Short mmCIF file of C-alpha atoms and ligand atoms in Angstrom, two decimals:
data_model
loop_
_atom_site.label_atom_id
_atom_site.label_comp_id
_atom_site.label_asym_id
_atom_site.label_seq_id
_atom_site.Cartn_x
_atom_site.Cartn_y
_atom_site.Cartn_z
CA UNK A 293 58.02 151.28 45.47
CA UNK A 294 59.90 148.53 47.32
CA UNK A 295 62.89 146.55 46.02
CA UNK A 296 62.45 144.24 43.00
CA UNK A 297 62.75 140.48 43.36
CA UNK A 298 65.77 139.56 41.22
CA UNK A 299 66.85 136.16 42.58
CA UNK A 300 65.58 133.20 44.58
CA UNK A 301 68.15 131.41 46.72
CA UNK A 302 67.18 127.80 47.45
CA UNK A 303 68.36 125.58 50.27
CA UNK A 304 68.90 121.97 49.08
CA UNK A 305 68.25 119.29 51.72
CA UNK A 306 64.58 119.07 52.55
CA UNK A 307 63.82 121.99 50.23
CA UNK A 308 64.61 120.89 46.66
CA UNK A 309 64.22 117.22 47.57
CA UNK A 310 63.18 115.28 50.66
CA UNK A 311 66.71 113.93 51.11
CA UNK A 312 67.20 113.41 54.81
CA UNK A 313 65.17 110.42 56.07
CA UNK A 314 65.60 108.02 53.16
CA UNK A 315 68.64 109.55 51.43
CA UNK A 316 71.33 110.84 53.77
CA UNK A 317 70.30 108.74 56.80
CA UNK A 318 70.80 105.31 55.16
CA UNK A 319 74.06 106.55 53.59
CA UNK A 320 75.34 107.53 57.07
CA UNK A 321 74.25 104.13 58.44
CA UNK A 322 75.98 102.17 55.66
CA UNK A 323 79.12 104.26 56.17
CA UNK A 324 79.10 103.50 59.92
CA UNK A 325 78.81 99.79 59.13
CA UNK A 326 81.61 99.93 56.53
CA UNK A 327 83.91 101.46 59.15
CA UNK A 328 82.89 98.93 61.81
CA UNK A 329 81.25 101.66 63.92
CA UNK A 330 78.34 100.31 65.95
CA UNK A 331 75.96 103.19 65.30
CA UNK A 332 72.70 103.09 63.36
CA UNK A 333 70.59 106.24 63.30
CA UNK A 334 66.83 105.61 63.50
CA UNK A 335 64.28 107.90 61.90
CA UNK A 336 63.41 109.87 65.05
CA UNK A 337 66.99 109.98 66.33
CA UNK A 338 68.21 111.33 62.99
CA UNK A 339 65.48 113.98 63.11
CA UNK A 340 66.93 115.24 66.41
CA UNK A 341 70.48 115.12 65.04
CA UNK A 342 69.48 117.38 62.13
CA UNK A 343 69.80 120.31 64.55
CA UNK A 344 73.56 119.78 64.04
CA UNK A 345 74.28 120.96 60.51
CA UNK A 346 76.93 119.34 58.32
CA UNK A 347 77.35 115.59 58.04
CA UNK A 348 80.83 115.42 59.54
CA UNK A 349 79.91 117.64 62.49
CA UNK A 350 76.75 115.57 63.04
CA UNK A 351 78.75 112.33 63.20
CA UNK A 352 81.41 113.83 65.47
CA UNK A 353 78.78 115.24 67.88
CA UNK A 354 77.09 111.85 68.14
CA UNK A 355 80.39 110.00 68.66
CA UNK A 356 81.31 112.47 71.43
CA UNK A 357 77.89 111.95 73.03
CA UNK A 358 78.68 108.19 73.01
CA UNK A 359 81.88 108.84 74.94
CA UNK A 360 84.61 109.24 72.31
CA UNK A 361 87.20 111.93 72.99
CA UNK A 362 87.26 115.08 70.86
CA UNK A 363 90.23 114.20 68.66
CA UNK A 364 89.16 110.58 68.08
CA UNK A 365 85.60 111.67 67.30
CA UNK A 366 86.78 114.27 64.77
CA UNK A 367 89.16 111.86 63.07
CA UNK A 368 86.64 109.01 62.80
CA UNK A 369 83.88 111.41 61.71
CA UNK A 370 86.04 112.69 58.86
CA UNK A 371 86.65 109.16 57.58
CA UNK A 372 83.04 107.99 57.97
CA UNK A 373 81.78 111.15 56.32
CA UNK A 374 84.08 110.66 53.33
CA UNK A 375 82.54 107.22 52.78
CA UNK A 376 79.03 108.58 53.35
CA UNK A 377 79.61 111.30 50.76
CA UNK A 378 80.71 108.73 48.16
CA UNK A 379 77.66 106.54 48.93
CA UNK A 380 75.24 109.43 48.75
CA UNK A 381 76.79 110.73 45.53
CA UNK A 382 76.20 107.27 43.98
CA UNK A 383 72.57 107.50 45.06
CA UNK A 384 72.23 110.91 43.45
CA UNK A 385 73.86 109.83 40.19
CA UNK A 386 71.62 106.74 40.04
CA UNK A 387 68.57 109.02 40.05
CA UNK A 388 67.27 107.82 43.42
CA UNK A 389 66.70 111.38 44.69
CA UNK A 390 63.74 113.15 43.12
CA UNK A 391 62.51 116.73 43.28
CA UNK A 392 59.73 117.70 45.66
CA UNK A 393 56.38 117.88 43.83
CA UNK A 394 55.89 121.26 42.15
CA UNK A 395 59.55 122.31 42.46
CA UNK A 396 60.43 121.83 38.74
CA UNK A 397 57.35 123.88 37.78
CA UNK A 398 58.35 126.67 40.18
CA UNK A 399 61.93 126.75 38.87
CA UNK A 400 60.71 126.89 35.25
CA UNK A 401 58.31 129.69 36.15
CA UNK A 402 61.04 131.70 37.90
CA UNK A 403 63.34 131.29 34.90
CA UNK A 404 60.58 132.44 32.52
CA UNK A 405 59.96 135.45 34.76
CA UNK A 406 63.66 136.38 34.56
CA UNK A 407 64.27 135.71 38.24
CA UNK A 408 67.80 134.38 38.79
CA UNK A 409 68.43 131.09 40.59
CA UNK A 410 70.97 130.39 43.32
CA UNK A 411 71.63 127.70 45.93
CA UNK A 412 72.91 128.05 49.50
CA UNK A 413 73.40 124.71 51.24
CA UNK A 414 75.27 123.07 54.07
CA UNK A 415 75.71 119.91 51.98
CA UNK A 416 78.91 118.85 50.22
CA UNK A 417 79.68 120.06 46.69
CA UNK A 418 80.47 116.58 45.34
CA UNK A 419 76.84 115.47 45.57
CA UNK A 420 75.15 118.88 45.42
CA UNK A 421 76.29 119.59 41.84
CA UNK A 422 75.08 116.30 40.29
CA UNK A 423 71.84 116.64 42.24
CA UNK A 424 71.21 120.12 40.84
CA UNK A 425 71.93 118.82 37.32
CA UNK A 426 69.37 116.08 37.77
CA UNK A 427 66.66 118.12 39.49
CA UNK A 428 66.98 121.45 37.69
CA UNK A 429 68.98 120.44 34.59
CA UNK A 430 67.12 122.64 32.14
CA UNK A 431 67.51 125.73 34.31
CA UNK A 432 71.11 126.30 35.35
CA UNK A 433 71.69 127.69 38.79
CA UNK A 434 73.90 130.76 38.52
CA UNK A 435 75.45 130.59 41.97
CA UNK A 436 76.01 127.47 44.10
CA UNK A 437 77.51 127.93 47.58
CA UNK A 438 77.98 124.72 49.56
CA UNK A 439 79.17 123.66 52.99
CA UNK A 440 82.64 123.18 51.47
CA UNK A 441 82.86 126.89 50.68
CA UNK A 442 82.21 128.35 54.13
CA UNK A 443 83.91 128.51 57.50
CA UNK A 444 80.64 128.55 59.44
CA UNK A 445 77.62 126.37 58.65
CA UNK A 446 73.94 127.32 59.08
CA UNK A 447 72.45 128.81 61.25
CA UNK A 448 75.36 131.18 60.59
CA UNK A 449 74.45 133.42 57.62
CA UNK A 450 77.79 132.99 55.79
CA UNK A 451 76.47 130.71 53.04
CA UNK A 452 73.68 133.18 52.19
CA UNK A 453 76.00 136.19 52.38
CA UNK A 454 78.38 134.48 49.95
CA UNK A 455 75.51 133.65 47.59
CA UNK A 456 74.35 137.29 47.60
CA UNK A 457 77.91 138.52 47.00
CA UNK A 458 78.30 136.15 44.04
CA UNK A 459 74.96 137.29 42.64
CA UNK A 460 75.99 140.91 43.19
CA UNK A 461 72.67 141.67 44.86
CA UNK A 462 71.62 143.25 48.15
CA UNK A 463 69.60 140.97 50.44
CA UNK A 464 66.49 143.07 49.82
CA UNK A 465 66.41 141.96 46.14
CA UNK A 466 66.37 138.23 46.86
CA UNK A 467 64.11 135.67 48.47
CA UNK A 468 65.28 132.52 50.26
CA UNK A 469 63.43 129.21 50.22
CA UNK A 470 64.16 126.97 53.20
CA UNK A 471 62.67 123.91 54.91
CA UNK A 472 63.91 124.22 58.49
CA UNK A 473 64.15 126.59 61.45
CA UNK A 474 67.95 126.39 61.30
CA UNK A 475 67.90 127.40 57.63
CA UNK A 476 65.39 130.18 58.30
CA UNK A 477 67.71 131.59 60.97
CA UNK A 478 70.64 131.60 58.54
CA UNK A 479 68.69 133.29 55.74
CA UNK A 480 67.06 135.82 58.07
CA UNK A 481 70.41 136.71 59.63
CA UNK A 482 71.67 137.44 56.10
CA UNK A 483 68.76 139.86 55.69
CA UNK A 484 66.69 137.72 53.29
CA UNK A 485 62.93 137.44 53.27
CA UNK A 486 62.32 133.69 53.51
CA UNK A 487 59.58 131.32 52.41
CA UNK A 488 59.58 128.06 54.38
CA UNK A 489 58.36 124.87 52.69
CA UNK A 490 58.14 122.27 55.45
CA UNK A 491 58.62 118.49 55.32
CA UNK A 492 58.07 115.56 57.68
CA UNK A 493 61.08 116.45 59.82
CA UNK A 494 60.52 120.19 60.03
CA UNK A 495 56.73 120.73 60.20
CA UNK A 496 56.00 122.13 63.65
CA UNK A 497 59.33 123.92 64.11
CA UNK A 498 59.33 127.61 65.05
CA UNK A 499 59.18 129.66 61.84
CA UNK A 500 58.59 133.08 63.41
CA UNK A 501 59.70 135.78 60.98
CA UNK A 502 59.13 133.74 57.80
CA UNK A 503 57.47 135.50 54.85
CA UNK A 504 55.24 132.41 54.52
CA UNK A 505 55.13 128.83 55.74
CA UNK A 506 53.86 126.32 53.19
CA UNK A 507 53.43 122.54 53.35
CA UNK A 508 54.57 122.11 49.73
CA UNK A 509 55.07 123.80 46.35
CA UNK A 510 52.11 122.18 44.59
CA UNK A 511 48.43 122.06 45.52
CA UNK A 512 45.52 124.42 45.07
CA UNK A 513 47.72 127.48 45.70
CA UNK A 514 51.08 126.51 44.19
CA UNK A 515 54.18 128.59 44.78
CA UNK A 516 54.70 130.48 41.51
CA UNK A 517 57.01 133.30 40.42
CA UNK A 518 54.13 135.70 40.89
CA UNK A 519 53.44 134.47 44.41
CA UNK A 520 57.17 134.74 45.22
CA UNK A 521 57.05 138.36 44.05
CA UNK A 522 53.96 139.05 46.18
CA UNK A 523 55.47 137.43 49.28
CA UNK A 524 58.76 139.24 48.72
CA UNK A 525 56.98 142.58 48.30
CA UNK A 526 54.94 142.07 51.48
CA UNK A 527 58.00 140.96 53.48
CA UNK A 528 60.29 143.75 52.31
CA UNK A 529 57.55 146.32 52.90
CA UNK A 530 57.30 145.08 56.51
CA UNK A 531 61.08 145.23 56.95
CA UNK A 532 61.34 148.73 55.50
CA UNK A 533 58.60 150.23 57.69
C1 LIG B 265 71.48 119.95 55.45
C2 LIG B 265 72.66 119.46 56.19
C3 LIG B 265 73.60 118.50 55.56
C4 LIG B 265 72.95 117.17 55.18
C5 LIG B 265 73.97 116.08 54.90
O1 LIG B 265 71.88 121.00 54.65
O2 LIG B 265 72.86 119.90 57.31
O3 LIG B 265 74.62 118.24 56.51
O4 LIG B 265 72.14 116.70 56.24
O5 LIG B 265 74.88 116.48 53.89
P1 LIG B 265 70.87 122.09 53.91
P2 LIG B 265 76.46 116.39 54.11
O6 LIG B 265 69.49 121.89 54.43
O7 LIG B 265 71.49 123.41 54.26
O8 LIG B 265 70.97 121.79 52.44
O9 LIG B 265 76.73 115.02 54.67
O10 LIG B 265 77.04 116.59 52.75
O11 LIG B 265 76.83 117.46 55.10
MG1 LIG B 266 67.45 122.18 54.54
#
């Protein structure tokens, strides 16, 4: 018999909620304006910039590409990102960010099945925690590792390795849920079987090695605890061969 599925480790942005296009992006743009920075990220441009994980790093990379020196870009990015984080946290607290369809049902089903819940995200703790309270309030997440807790952001596996360590589980006993190729790389490098649930920004990316690629949680074949167990079993069987 293969390893049991004991925990599901969720990514946040794009996975629990479709946050990027109409959540983070306008918060970045308002923050640029508040700091008098003449940058406004369009929908397609922001989609390309998502390859750079972490809001502060994303801003700094774009400022450097526009000709700012390294030190000036870093310094301005830190200030703009602080404002962006406050703006996005307000959005979260106001209830503007909602769960992806079918996600609350999946989380409830996992909890009923005794499968533990964890989160591994690149996002900042100050908005991640209130967002989890709002989206998954009834079902507390045991372990939350954020971008503030790691030295290296995704696609580096550190955030997943820390989540597994805090859960006290080997990678073979957990399943990751991600929305992007960058996230899949991070989870896979940590040894986790990974289900990808795509969104508008990530559909069409290369998900080679995923346990499954789904367009959503809901629909005729919803992602349930049982299906997670089946996908985990199939993926760990493949890995152990
Ligand atoms: C996505 C990210 C984050 C968000 C913005 O993280 O890379 O940087 O775009 O949030 P994940 P911050 O998919 O791993 O949840 O501004 O707080 O970084
Ligand atoms: Mg994501």
